[in-house]
Amino acid sequence: MDTMVTVHAKTREAAEKLLAELCANNDLLPVAGGRVSQVLGRDDRWMGRAEPRPEREAS
């Protein structure tokens, strides 16, 4: 199940980078290639989606 994530940034590129960093630091995977959408009425807020990283099977 995926989760909506809101990040604060001035540009789409910066927001996508922040989403990627947030996912890497919290064992998450970005959904939809890590793309973000601007929050309506807010120039500095962007939303993206993330999902839990699948568990790796021990070999």
Coordinates of C-alpha atoms in Angstrom, one line a residue:
M1 CA 0.0 0.0 0.0
D2 CA 1.4 3.4 -0.9
T3 CA 1.5 6.6 1.1
M4 CA 1.2 10.2 0.1
V5 CA 4.3 12.3 1.0
T6 CA 4.4 16.1 1.0
V7 CA 7.8 17.8 0.6
H8 CA 8.6 21.6 0.7
A9 CA 10.7 22.8 -2.2
K10 CA 10.8 25.7 -4.7
T11 CA 11.1 23.6 -7.8
R12 CA 9.8 20.2 -9.1
E13 CA 13.4 19.0 -9.5
A14 CA 14.3 19.8 -5.9
A15 CA 11.1 18.2 -4.6
E16 CA 11.8 15.0 -6.6
K17 CA 15.3 14.9 -5.1
L18 CA 13.9 15.4 -1.6
L19 CA 11.4 12.5 -2.2
A20 CA 14.2 10.2 -3.3
E21 CA 16.3 11.1 -0.3
L22 CA 13.4 10.6 2.1
C23 CA 12.6 7.2 0.5
A24 CA 16.3 6.1 0.8
N25 CA 16.5 7.1 4.4
N26 CA 13.3 5.5 5.5
D27 CA 13.4 2.1 3.6
L28 CA 10.7 3.2 1.1
L29 CA 10.5 3.1 -2.7
P30 CA 9.1 6.0 -4.7
V31 CA 6.0 5.3 -6.7
A32 CA 5.5 6.4 -10.3
G33 CA 9.2 7.0 -10.9
G34 CA 9.5 9.4 -8.1
R35 CA 7.4 12.1 -9.8
V36 CA 5.7 14.7 -7.7
S37 CA 2.6 17.0 -8.2
Q38 CA 2.2 20.5 -7.0
V39 CA -0.2 21.0 -4.1
L40 CA -3.0 23.3 -5.3
G41 CA -2.6 26.9 -4.2
R42 CA 0.9 26.3 -2.8
D43 CA 4.0 27.2 -4.8
D44 CA 6.3 25.5 -2.3
R45 CA 4.6 22.2 -1.6
W46 CA 4.7 19.0 -3.7
M47 CA 3.1 15.6 -3.2
G48 CA 4.5 12.3 -4.2
R49 CA 3.8 8.7 -3.4
A50 CA 6.0 6.1 -1.7
E51 CA 5.6 2.4 -0.6
P52 CA 7.4 0.1 1.8
R53 CA 10.4 -1.6 0.3
P54 CA 9.7 -5.3 -0.1
E55 CA 11.4 -7.6 2.4
R56 CA 14.4 -9.5 1.0
E57 CA 14.4 -13.2 1.5
A58 CA 17.3 -14.7 3.4
S59 CA 19.3 -17.2 1.3

